[in-house]
Short mmCIF file of N, CA, C and O in Angstrom, two decimals:
data_model
loop_
_atom_site.label_atom_id
_atom_site.label_comp_id
_atom_site.label_asym_id
_atom_site.label_seq_id
_atom_site.Cartn_x
_atom_site.Cartn_y
_atom_site.Cartn_z
N GLN A 1 99.53 27.26 130.57
CA GLN A 1 100.66 27.11 129.60
C GLN A 1 102.10 26.87 130.19
O GLN A 1 102.20 27.29 131.12
N LEU A 2 102.44 25.91 129.67
CA LEU A 2 104.02 25.54 129.94
C LEU A 2 104.98 26.32 129.13
O LEU A 2 104.95 26.12 128.22
N GLN A 3 106.01 26.72 129.75
CA GLN A 3 107.20 27.64 129.11
C GLN A 3 108.30 26.90 129.22
O GLN A 3 108.39 26.58 130.39
N LEU A 4 109.14 26.48 128.24
CA LEU A 4 110.50 25.74 128.54
C LEU A 4 111.60 26.75 128.04
O LEU A 4 111.52 27.09 127.18
N VAL A 5 112.76 26.58 128.83
CA VAL A 5 113.86 27.43 128.42
C VAL A 5 115.04 26.56 128.67
O VAL A 5 115.32 26.15 129.70
N GLU A 6 115.97 26.22 127.56
CA GLU A 6 117.02 25.56 127.50
C GLU A 6 118.14 26.28 127.64
O GLU A 6 118.36 27.51 127.25
N SER A 7 119.23 25.99 128.43
CA SER A 7 120.51 26.60 128.68
C SER A 7 121.51 25.54 128.80
O SER A 7 121.44 24.29 128.71
N GLY A 8 123.04 25.97 128.61
CA GLY A 8 123.96 25.19 128.65
C GLY A 8 124.75 24.71 127.45
O GLY A 8 125.83 24.14 127.54
N GLY A 9 124.18 25.21 126.41
CA GLY A 9 124.96 24.78 125.14
C GLY A 9 126.08 25.55 124.98
O GLY A 9 126.40 26.52 125.56
N GLY A 10 127.03 25.16 124.00
CA GLY A 10 128.21 25.78 123.83
C GLY A 10 129.11 25.06 122.77
O GLY A 10 128.59 24.38 122.14
N LEU A 11 130.23 25.67 122.87
CA LEU A 11 131.49 24.94 122.00
C LEU A 11 132.29 24.15 122.75
O LEU A 11 132.55 24.66 123.98
N VAL A 12 132.45 22.77 122.51
CA VAL A 12 133.28 21.94 123.24
C VAL A 12 134.21 21.00 122.40
O VAL A 12 133.95 20.69 121.31
N GLN A 13 135.31 20.74 122.90
CA GLN A 13 136.44 19.87 122.14
C GLN A 13 135.65 18.40 122.10
O GLN A 13 135.05 17.85 123.11
N PRO A 14 136.07 17.70 121.01
CA PRO A 14 135.67 16.20 121.16
C PRO A 14 136.13 15.33 122.28
O PRO A 14 137.51 16.03 122.79
N GLY A 15 135.32 14.66 123.13
CA GLY A 15 135.71 14.07 124.20
C GLY A 15 135.46 14.76 125.54
O GLY A 15 135.42 14.44 126.70
N GLY A 16 134.96 15.98 125.18
CA GLY A 16 134.55 17.03 126.45
C GLY A 16 133.19 16.77 126.71
O GLY A 16 132.30 15.66 126.33
N SER A 17 132.55 17.61 127.61
CA SER A 17 131.20 17.31 128.39
C SER A 17 130.59 18.62 128.44
O SER A 17 131.18 19.62 128.33
N LEU A 18 129.11 18.57 128.52
CA LEU A 18 128.22 19.81 128.76
C LEU A 18 127.23 19.24 129.40
O LEU A 18 126.60 18.02 129.41
N ARG A 19 126.55 20.29 130.37
CA ARG A 19 125.25 19.72 130.83
C ARG A 19 124.11 20.77 130.38
O ARG A 19 124.24 21.87 130.58
N LEU A 20 123.22 20.24 129.53
CA LEU A 20 122.14 21.12 129.31
C LEU A 20 120.86 21.22 130.55
O LEU A 20 120.63 20.02 131.08
N ALA A 21 120.39 22.55 130.35
CA ALA A 21 119.39 22.41 131.69
C ALA A 21 118.09 22.75 130.91
O ALA A 21 118.21 23.49 129.68
N CYS A 22 117.04 22.45 131.12
CA CYS A 22 115.67 22.99 130.70
C CYS A 22 114.77 23.35 131.98
O CYS A 22 114.47 22.85 132.80
N ALA A 23 114.59 24.61 132.03
CA ALA A 23 113.54 25.43 133.06
C ALA A 23 112.50 25.44 132.66
O ALA A 23 111.93 26.02 131.46
N ALA A 24 111.47 25.10 133.50
CA ALA A 24 110.03 24.79 133.24
C ALA A 24 109.40 26.01 134.16
O ALA A 24 109.84 26.05 135.14
N SER A 25 108.30 26.73 133.54
CA SER A 25 107.77 27.50 134.51
C SER A 25 106.15 27.60 133.92
O SER A 25 105.73 27.18 132.66
N GLY A 26 105.12 28.12 134.55
CA GLY A 26 103.78 28.20 134.10
C GLY A 26 102.79 27.05 134.67
O GLY A 26 101.57 27.07 135.02
N LEU A 27 103.24 25.73 134.75
CA LEU A 27 102.67 24.62 135.21
C LEU A 27 103.60 23.80 136.02
O LEU A 27 104.96 23.43 135.57
N PRO A 28 103.49 22.86 136.87
CA PRO A 28 104.00 22.02 137.40
C PRO A 28 104.64 20.69 136.49
O PRO A 28 103.90 20.32 135.81
N LEU A 29 106.26 20.58 136.45
CA LEU A 29 106.78 19.89 135.27
C LEU A 29 106.39 18.53 135.67
O LEU A 29 106.26 17.67 134.78
N ASP A 30 105.94 18.17 136.90
CA ASP A 30 105.71 16.69 137.27
C ASP A 30 104.21 16.02 136.54
O ASP A 30 104.12 15.08 136.42
N TYR A 31 103.66 17.22 135.82
CA TYR A 31 102.52 16.65 134.88
C TYR A 31 103.25 16.01 133.67
O TYR A 31 102.21 15.44 132.82
N TYR A 32 104.21 16.20 133.27
CA TYR A 32 104.83 15.83 131.86
C TYR A 32 106.05 15.06 131.85
O TYR A 32 106.89 15.19 132.86
N ALA A 33 105.83 14.23 131.07
CA ALA A 33 107.21 13.37 130.51
C ALA A 33 108.07 14.60 129.84
O ALA A 33 107.53 15.52 129.02
N ILE A 34 109.28 14.40 129.86
CA ILE A 34 110.32 15.51 129.24
C ILE A 34 111.10 14.49 128.43
O ILE A 34 111.50 13.52 128.59
N ALA A 35 111.42 15.06 127.39
CA ALA A 35 112.38 14.39 126.29
C ALA A 35 113.44 15.83 125.91
O ALA A 35 112.80 17.06 125.99
N TRP A 36 114.29 15.27 125.16
CA TRP A 36 115.53 16.04 124.70
C TRP A 36 115.53 15.60 123.19
O TRP A 36 115.56 14.48 122.88
N PHE A 37 115.66 16.62 122.25
CA PHE A 37 115.47 16.01 120.95
C PHE A 37 116.71 17.32 120.14
O PHE A 37 117.26 18.04 120.59
N ARG A 38 117.16 16.65 119.29
CA ARG A 38 118.34 17.42 118.47
C ARG A 38 118.16 17.68 116.83
O ARG A 38 117.42 16.56 116.76
N GLN A 39 118.39 18.64 116.59
CA GLN A 39 118.29 18.63 115.04
C GLN A 39 119.44 19.50 114.41
O GLN A 39 119.87 20.48 115.08
N VAL A 40 120.10 18.97 113.28
CA VAL A 40 121.16 19.58 112.18
C VAL A 40 120.38 20.16 111.31
O VAL A 40 119.52 19.29 110.51
N PRO A 41 120.62 21.08 110.66
CA PRO A 41 120.08 21.80 109.44
C PRO A 41 119.99 20.70 108.33
O PRO A 41 121.09 19.84 108.13
N GLY A 42 118.92 20.67 107.86
CA GLY A 42 118.83 19.71 106.82
C GLY A 42 118.40 18.19 106.68
O GLY A 42 118.27 17.44 106.21
N LYS A 43 118.53 18.05 108.31
CA LYS A 43 118.06 16.41 108.87
C LYS A 43 116.95 16.75 109.63
O LYS A 43 116.68 17.50 110.21
N GLU A 44 116.25 15.43 109.70
CA GLU A 44 115.22 15.67 110.65
C GLU A 44 115.51 15.45 111.89
O GLU A 44 116.57 15.16 112.59
N ARG A 45 114.69 16.03 112.84
CA ARG A 45 114.79 16.33 114.21
C ARG A 45 114.80 14.77 114.87
O ARG A 45 113.88 13.95 114.22
N GLU A 46 115.69 14.47 115.84
CA GLU A 46 115.64 13.06 116.19
C GLU A 46 115.72 13.09 117.95
O GLU A 46 116.07 14.11 118.33
N GLY A 47 114.92 12.10 118.51
CA GLY A 47 114.83 12.10 120.02
C GLY A 47 116.07 11.51 120.62
O GLY A 47 116.58 10.55 119.93
N VAL A 48 116.69 12.01 121.48
CA VAL A 48 117.74 11.72 122.04
C VAL A 48 117.61 10.81 123.53
O VAL A 48 118.25 10.02 123.50
N SER A 49 116.60 11.21 124.35
CA SER A 49 116.89 10.94 125.42
C SER A 49 115.16 11.47 126.05
O SER A 49 114.75 12.35 125.44
N CYS A 50 114.38 10.40 126.85
CA CYS A 50 113.22 10.96 127.81
C CYS A 50 113.53 10.63 128.81
O CYS A 50 114.04 9.49 129.42
N ILE A 51 112.45 11.18 130.00
CA ILE A 51 112.28 10.91 131.35
C ILE A 51 110.82 10.71 131.70
O ILE A 51 110.26 11.73 131.30
N SER A 52 110.38 9.61 132.19
CA SER A 52 109.04 9.78 132.81
C SER A 52 108.52 10.64 133.75
O SER A 52 109.68 11.30 134.27
N ARG A 53 107.39 11.33 134.08
CA ARG A 53 107.07 11.87 135.04
C ARG A 53 107.66 11.95 136.19
O ARG A 53 107.92 12.50 136.99
N ASN A 54 107.51 10.58 136.67
CA ASN A 54 108.49 10.14 138.10
C ASN A 54 109.81 9.72 138.18
O ASN A 54 110.26 9.27 139.08
N ALA A 55 110.36 9.93 136.88
CA ALA A 55 111.99 9.53 136.70
C ALA A 55 112.11 7.98 136.71
O ALA A 55 113.25 7.64 136.80
N TYR A 56 110.93 7.04 136.72
CA TYR A 56 111.40 6.06 136.85
C TYR A 56 111.87 5.35 135.30
O TYR A 56 112.73 4.56 135.46
N ARG A 57 111.45 5.70 134.36
CA ARG A 57 111.95 5.40 132.96
C ARG A 57 112.52 6.06 132.40
O ARG A 57 112.35 7.62 131.97
N LYS A 58 113.64 5.84 131.90
CA LYS A 58 114.41 6.72 131.01
C LYS A 58 115.22 5.90 129.75
O LYS A 58 115.11 4.59 129.77
N ARG A 59 114.84 6.35 128.57
CA ARG A 59 115.15 5.79 127.41
C ARG A 59 116.29 6.92 126.75
O ARG A 59 116.22 7.96 126.78
N TYR A 60 117.12 6.31 125.68
CA TYR A 60 118.24 6.90 125.01
C TYR A 60 118.31 6.57 123.74
O TYR A 60 118.13 5.25 123.38
N LEU A 61 118.65 7.37 122.77
CA LEU A 61 118.99 7.12 121.42
C LEU A 61 120.32 6.16 121.68
O LEU A 61 121.07 6.35 122.56
N ASP A 62 120.38 4.97 120.61
CA ASP A 62 121.44 4.04 120.78
C ASP A 62 122.66 4.62 120.97
O ASP A 62 123.83 4.28 121.78
N SER A 63 122.87 5.85 119.97
CA SER A 63 124.02 6.19 119.71
C SER A 63 124.65 7.26 120.97
O SER A 63 125.90 7.56 120.80
N VAL A 64 123.70 7.61 122.13
CA VAL A 64 124.32 8.12 122.97
C VAL A 64 124.34 7.42 124.12
O VAL A 64 124.55 8.04 125.66
N LYS A 65 123.75 6.18 124.28
CA LYS A 65 123.63 5.23 125.21
C LYS A 65 125.12 5.12 126.01
O LYS A 65 126.10 5.15 125.47
N GLY A 66 125.10 5.35 127.48
CA GLY A 66 126.59 5.30 128.10
C GLY A 66 127.21 6.71 127.99
O GLY A 66 128.29 6.46 128.76
N ARG A 67 127.09 7.53 127.40
CA ARG A 67 127.44 8.79 127.25
C ARG A 67 126.73 10.19 127.87
O ARG A 67 127.16 11.09 128.28
N PHE A 68 125.08 10.01 127.70
CA PHE A 68 124.42 11.02 127.93
C PHE A 68 123.42 10.60 129.17
O PHE A 68 122.95 9.51 129.28
N THR A 69 123.16 11.20 130.23
CA THR A 69 122.36 11.00 131.30
C THR A 69 121.26 11.90 131.43
O THR A 69 121.68 13.20 131.51
N ILE A 70 119.94 11.66 131.42
CA ILE A 70 118.70 12.37 131.71
C ILE A 70 118.42 12.43 132.81
O ILE A 70 118.57 11.57 133.75
N SER A 71 117.80 13.58 133.36
CA SER A 71 117.31 13.88 134.72
C SER A 71 116.47 15.05 135.12
O SER A 71 116.44 15.68 134.17
N ARG A 72 115.79 14.84 136.15
CA ARG A 72 114.68 16.00 136.45
C ARG A 72 114.73 16.26 137.97
O ARG A 72 115.18 15.22 138.74
N ASP A 73 114.11 17.39 138.18
CA ASP A 73 114.03 17.77 139.60
C ASP A 73 112.62 18.36 139.51
O ASP A 73 112.56 19.68 139.40
N ASN A 74 111.76 17.65 140.04
CA ASN A 74 110.10 18.10 139.70
C ASN A 74 110.02 19.24 140.91
O ASN A 74 109.23 19.96 140.75
N VAL A 75 110.74 19.27 141.94
CA VAL A 75 110.77 20.32 143.06
C VAL A 75 111.00 21.58 142.44
O VAL A 75 110.35 22.75 142.63
N GLU A 76 112.16 21.62 141.67
CA GLU A 76 112.97 23.11 140.89
C GLU A 76 112.35 23.07 139.64
O GLU A 76 112.66 24.11 139.26
N ASN A 77 111.44 22.28 139.13
CA ASN A 77 110.93 22.41 137.92
C ASN A 77 111.76 22.46 136.67
O ASN A 77 111.89 23.25 136.02
N MET A 78 113.01 21.52 136.67
CA MET A 78 114.05 21.55 136.23
C MET A 78 114.31 20.10 135.65
O MET A 78 113.96 19.13 135.82
N ALA A 79 114.95 20.01 134.19
CA ALA A 79 115.24 18.78 133.44
C ALA A 79 116.66 19.02 133.18
O ALA A 79 116.81 20.41 132.78
N TYR A 80 117.62 17.89 133.17
CA TYR A 80 118.88 18.31 132.74
C TYR A 80 119.43 16.83 131.53
O TYR A 80 118.70 15.89 131.60
N LEU A 81 120.09 17.26 130.89
CA LEU A 81 121.01 16.43 129.94
C LEU A 81 122.49 16.44 130.27
O LEU A 81 122.95 17.39 129.49
N GLU A 82 123.05 15.67 130.94
CA GLU A 82 124.33 15.40 130.81
C GLU A 82 125.09 14.66 129.82
O GLU A 82 124.79 13.78 129.54
N MET A 83 125.98 15.43 129.16
CA MET A 83 126.50 14.95 127.86
C MET A 83 128.14 14.62 128.33
O MET A 83 128.53 15.71 128.58
N LYS A 84 128.45 13.53 128.01
CA LYS A 84 129.91 13.18 127.94
C LYS A 84 130.39 12.56 126.86
O LYS A 84 129.66 12.22 126.00
N SER A 85 131.72 12.63 126.76
CA SER A 85 132.65 11.97 125.52
C SER A 85 131.76 12.55 124.22
O SER A 85 131.57 11.67 123.40
N LEU A 86 131.94 13.91 124.25
CA LEU A 86 131.09 14.24 123.13
C LEU A 86 131.72 13.92 121.75
O LEU A 86 133.04 13.85 121.77
N LYS A 87 131.06 14.07 120.70
CA LYS A 87 131.61 13.80 119.40
C LYS A 87 131.23 14.89 118.38
O LYS A 87 130.16 15.62 118.66
N ALA A 88 131.78 14.71 117.41
CA ALA A 88 131.31 15.81 116.31
C ALA A 88 130.03 15.76 115.70
O ALA A 88 129.05 16.55 115.49
N ASP A 89 129.53 14.34 115.89
CA ASP A 89 128.25 14.08 115.27
C ASP A 89 127.21 14.53 116.54
O ASP A 89 126.11 14.42 115.84
N ASP A 90 127.50 14.81 117.58
CA ASP A 90 126.49 15.10 118.33
C ASP A 90 126.18 16.80 118.39
O ASP A 90 125.33 17.40 118.98
N THR A 91 126.85 17.59 117.52
CA THR A 91 126.76 18.72 117.26
C THR A 91 125.16 19.21 116.60
O THR A 91 124.80 18.02 115.52
N ALA A 92 124.33 19.84 117.10
CA ALA A 92 123.04 20.25 116.75
C ALA A 92 122.49 21.18 117.57
O ALA A 92 123.01 21.94 118.55
N VAL A 93 121.27 21.60 117.42
CA VAL A 93 120.42 22.24 118.08
C VAL A 93 119.66 21.49 119.03
O VAL A 93 118.81 20.37 118.48
N TYR A 94 119.65 21.49 120.23
CA TYR A 94 119.03 20.43 121.41
C TYR A 94 117.77 21.44 121.93
O TYR A 94 118.00 22.38 122.42
N TYR A 95 116.77 20.73 121.99
CA TYR A 95 115.55 21.19 122.32
C TYR A 95 114.81 20.31 123.44
O TYR A 95 115.09 19.02 123.43
N CYS A 96 114.30 21.03 124.43
CA CYS A 96 113.85 20.04 125.63
C CYS A 96 112.20 20.17 125.05
O CYS A 96 111.65 21.25 124.60
N ALA A 97 111.29 19.03 125.43
CA ALA A 97 109.83 19.09 124.96
C ALA A 97 109.36 18.47 126.22
O ALA A 97 109.71 17.92 126.82
N ALA A 98 107.98 18.79 126.29
CA ALA A 98 107.00 18.02 127.20
C ALA A 98 105.67 17.75 126.88
O ALA A 98 105.34 18.11 126.03
N ASP A 99 105.29 16.51 127.40
CA ASP A 99 104.33 15.45 126.64
C ASP A 99 103.61 15.13 128.12
O ASP A 99 104.02 14.85 129.15
N ARG A 100 102.23 15.99 128.25
CA ARG A 100 101.34 15.88 129.22
C ARG A 100 100.62 14.57 129.45
O ARG A 100 99.49 14.16 128.96
N SER A 101 101.86 13.56 129.56
CA SER A 101 101.17 12.01 129.82
C SER A 101 100.34 11.80 130.89
O SER A 101 100.62 12.12 132.09
N PRO A 102 99.33 11.07 130.68
CA PRO A 102 98.60 10.41 131.81
C PRO A 102 99.33 9.31 132.45
O PRO A 102 98.81 8.85 133.77
N TYR A 103 100.38 9.13 132.22
CA TYR A 103 101.28 7.69 132.38
C TYR A 103 102.45 8.11 133.41
O TYR A 103 103.11 8.72 132.82
N PRO A 104 102.49 7.91 134.65
CA PRO A 104 103.63 8.36 135.37
C PRO A 104 105.08 7.73 135.35
O PRO A 104 106.02 8.42 135.36
N ASP A 105 105.03 6.56 134.73
CA ASP A 105 106.35 5.91 134.52
C ASP A 105 106.34 5.50 133.23
O ASP A 105 107.27 4.77 132.79
N THR A 106 105.93 6.12 131.96
CA THR A 106 106.46 5.81 130.66
C THR A 106 106.99 7.14 130.23
O THR A 106 106.65 8.25 130.32
N CYS A 107 107.43 6.98 128.92
CA CYS A 107 107.97 8.10 128.04
C CYS A 107 108.39 7.51 126.73
O CYS A 107 108.55 6.34 126.55
N SER A 108 108.69 8.39 126.03
CA SER A 108 108.92 8.02 124.23
C SER A 108 110.09 8.99 123.91
O SER A 108 109.96 10.14 123.97
N VAL A 109 110.94 8.55 123.01
CA VAL A 109 111.71 9.66 122.18
C VAL A 109 111.27 9.73 120.84
O VAL A 109 111.87 10.26 120.26
N GLU A 110 110.10 9.48 120.64
CA GLU A 110 109.37 9.47 119.34
C GLU A 110 108.46 10.50 119.71
O GLU A 110 107.50 10.51 120.54
N ASN A 111 108.25 11.48 118.68
CA ASN A 111 106.89 12.48 118.76
C ASN A 111 105.81 12.12 117.80
O ASN A 111 105.19 12.90 117.29
N THR A 112 105.41 10.77 118.55
CA THR A 112 104.41 10.44 117.79
C THR A 112 102.97 11.07 118.10
O THR A 112 102.98 11.60 119.18
N SER A 113 102.19 11.64 117.12
CA SER A 113 101.19 12.06 117.14
C SER A 113 101.22 13.47 117.80
O SER A 113 100.11 13.97 118.23
N GLY A 114 102.39 14.01 117.75
CA GLY A 114 102.73 15.36 118.28
C GLY A 114 102.64 15.28 119.80
O GLY A 114 102.18 16.25 120.22
N ARG A 115 102.76 14.24 120.43
CA ARG A 115 102.75 14.07 121.82
C ARG A 115 103.56 15.20 122.55
O ARG A 115 103.04 15.66 123.63
N TYR A 116 104.56 15.73 122.23
CA TYR A 116 105.38 16.56 122.81
C TYR A 116 104.73 18.05 122.33
O TYR A 116 105.11 18.42 121.31
N TYR A 117 104.03 18.44 123.01
CA TYR A 117 103.20 19.78 122.49
C TYR A 117 104.09 20.89 123.06
O TYR A 117 103.87 22.08 122.26
N TYR A 118 104.66 20.90 123.89
CA TYR A 118 105.69 22.10 124.55
C TYR A 118 107.05 21.95 124.01
O TYR A 118 107.37 20.93 124.50
N TRP A 119 107.56 22.98 123.59
CA TRP A 119 108.81 22.97 123.04
C TRP A 119 109.59 24.40 123.67
O TRP A 119 109.01 25.15 123.78
N GLY A 120 110.98 23.91 124.20
CA GLY A 120 111.80 25.35 124.38
C GLY A 120 112.32 25.85 122.97
O GLY A 120 112.13 25.38 121.88
N GLN A 121 113.15 26.84 123.07
CA GLN A 121 113.65 27.62 121.92
C GLN A 121 114.79 27.00 121.05
O GLN A 121 115.35 26.86 120.38
N GLY A 122 115.54 25.87 121.98
CA GLY A 122 116.45 25.56 121.53
C GLY A 122 118.04 25.90 122.17
O GLY A 122 118.12 27.11 122.06
N THR A 123 119.12 25.20 122.18
CA THR A 123 120.48 25.63 122.55
C THR A 123 121.34 24.83 121.79
O THR A 123 121.43 23.71 121.41
N GLN A 124 122.35 25.56 121.20
CA GLN A 124 123.45 25.17 120.28
C GLN A 124 124.34 24.13 121.18
O GLN A 124 125.09 24.85 121.88
N VAL A 125 124.69 23.40 120.34
CA VAL A 125 125.96 22.43 121.12
C VAL A 125 126.74 22.36 119.76
O VAL A 125 126.41 21.69 118.80
N THR A 126 128.17 22.62 119.72
CA THR A 126 128.88 22.39 118.91
C THR A 126 130.08 21.75 119.49
O THR A 126 130.65 22.12 119.99
N VAL A 127 130.40 20.26 118.88
CA VAL A 127 131.36 19.76 119.13
C VAL A 127 132.77 19.76 118.22
O VAL A 127 132.56 19.37 116.87
N SER A 128 133.70 20.49 118.39
CA SER A 128 134.71 20.65 117.47
C SER A 128 136.13 21.09 118.01
O SER A 128 135.97 21.62 119.10
N SER A 129 137.04 20.46 117.30
CA SER A 129 138.41 21.01 117.87
C SER A 129 139.15 22.47 117.09
O SER A 129 139.89 22.78 117.54
#
């Protein structure tokens, strides 16, 4: 069983930065593609970014391209989401999720067929002045 725990959320002013971390335990993280999702109350959860098992492939939601950077450290069993130039629209609960993909160099920001089976509890990011 894989457990995921997010950290790093908080309150930040527009234009500021945050670095979210996702700590994995229970199984080696390199078995899994990792994605970050976010959700605002009353809206559907949306995929923000994903990274393949070998970190070769990274994908981003159009609205965060150039501002967010996803990374992972398979030795430390960690994944990260570096967020810069934050906007009020980025306010949400951010979740990391893991997909036990058989393909080392692919990932998706869509939770098609529930591919992302393991989820963390989420961390709140609030962008406000």
